[in-house]
mmCIF file of C-alpha atoms in Angstrom:
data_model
loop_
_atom_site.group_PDB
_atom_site.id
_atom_site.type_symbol
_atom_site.label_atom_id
_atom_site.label_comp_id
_atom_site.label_asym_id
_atom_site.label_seq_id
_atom_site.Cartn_x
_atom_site.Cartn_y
_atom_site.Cartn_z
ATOM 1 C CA UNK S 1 129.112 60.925 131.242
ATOM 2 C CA UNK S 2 127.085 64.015 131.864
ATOM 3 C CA UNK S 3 125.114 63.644 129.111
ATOM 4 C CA UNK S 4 124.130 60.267 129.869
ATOM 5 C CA UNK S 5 123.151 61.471 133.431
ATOM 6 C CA UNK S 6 120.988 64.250 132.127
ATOM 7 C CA UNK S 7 119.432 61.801 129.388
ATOM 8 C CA UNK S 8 118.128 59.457 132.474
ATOM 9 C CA UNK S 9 116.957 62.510 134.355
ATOM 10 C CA UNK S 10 114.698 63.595 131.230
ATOM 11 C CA UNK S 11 113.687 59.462 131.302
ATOM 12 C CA UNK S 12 112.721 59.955 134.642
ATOM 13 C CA UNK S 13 110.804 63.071 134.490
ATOM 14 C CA UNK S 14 106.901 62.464 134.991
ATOM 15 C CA UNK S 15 106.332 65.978 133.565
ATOM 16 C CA UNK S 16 107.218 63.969 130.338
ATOM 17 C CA UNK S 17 105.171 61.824 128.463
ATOM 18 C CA UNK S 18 106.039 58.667 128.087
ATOM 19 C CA UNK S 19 107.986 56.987 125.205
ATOM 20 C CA UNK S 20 106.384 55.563 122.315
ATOM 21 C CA UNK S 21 103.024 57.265 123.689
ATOM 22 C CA UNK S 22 100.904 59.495 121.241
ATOM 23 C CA UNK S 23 101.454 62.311 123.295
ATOM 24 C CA UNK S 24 105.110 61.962 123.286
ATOM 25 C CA UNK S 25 104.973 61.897 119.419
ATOM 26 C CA UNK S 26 102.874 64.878 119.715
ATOM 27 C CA UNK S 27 104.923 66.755 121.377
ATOM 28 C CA UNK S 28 107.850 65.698 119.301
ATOM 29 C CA UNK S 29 105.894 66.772 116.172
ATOM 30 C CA UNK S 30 105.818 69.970 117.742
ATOM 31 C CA UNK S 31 109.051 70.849 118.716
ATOM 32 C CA UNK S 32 109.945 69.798 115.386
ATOM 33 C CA UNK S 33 107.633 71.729 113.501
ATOM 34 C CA UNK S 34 108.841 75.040 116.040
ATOM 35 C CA UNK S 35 112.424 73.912 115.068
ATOM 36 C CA UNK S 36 112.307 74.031 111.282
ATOM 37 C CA UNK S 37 109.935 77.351 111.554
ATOM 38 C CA UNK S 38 112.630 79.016 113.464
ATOM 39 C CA UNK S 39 115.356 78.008 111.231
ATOM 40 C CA UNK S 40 112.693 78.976 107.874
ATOM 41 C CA UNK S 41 112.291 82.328 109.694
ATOM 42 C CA UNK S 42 115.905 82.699 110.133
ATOM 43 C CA UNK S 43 117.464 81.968 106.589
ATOM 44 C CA UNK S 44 114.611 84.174 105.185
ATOM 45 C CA UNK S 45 115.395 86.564 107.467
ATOM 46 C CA UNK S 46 119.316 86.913 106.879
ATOM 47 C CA UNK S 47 118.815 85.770 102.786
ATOM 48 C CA UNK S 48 121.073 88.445 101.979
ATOM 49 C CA UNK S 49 123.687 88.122 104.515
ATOM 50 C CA UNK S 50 123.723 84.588 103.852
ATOM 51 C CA UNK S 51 124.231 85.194 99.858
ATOM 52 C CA UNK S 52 126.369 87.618 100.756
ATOM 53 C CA UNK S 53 128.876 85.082 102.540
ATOM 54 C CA UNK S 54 128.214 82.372 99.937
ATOM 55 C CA UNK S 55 129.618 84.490 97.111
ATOM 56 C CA UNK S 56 133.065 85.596 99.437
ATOM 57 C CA UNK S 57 133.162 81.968 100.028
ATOM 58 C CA UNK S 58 132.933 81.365 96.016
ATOM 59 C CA UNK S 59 135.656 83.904 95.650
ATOM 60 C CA UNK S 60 138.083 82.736 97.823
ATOM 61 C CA UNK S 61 137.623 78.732 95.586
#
């Protein structure tokens, strides 16, 4: 329930661009691309902690 009233607010909000519009792919493109940057930036920053878990996890199968 709360999420669909917070999903009509952001429907609502003239800040936003509309759906469908180029800007709102746009902006879409962009929070995607600052999504998967971040999450880049993060695996290659904790690449050995990661690898590190991955092999306990190996152990314990």
């Amino acid at each position: 329930m709360t999420d669909n009233i917070n999903l009509q607010k952001l429907d609502n909000d003239p800040r936003l661009p509309a759906l469908g519009s180029v800007d709102f792919d746009r902006m879409m493109y962009v929070r995607l691309y600052e999504l998967f940057r971040s999450l880049s930036l993060t695996v290659n920053n904790n690449f050995d902690e990661i690898k590190r878990h991955i092999e306990q996890l190996e152990q314990k199968i």
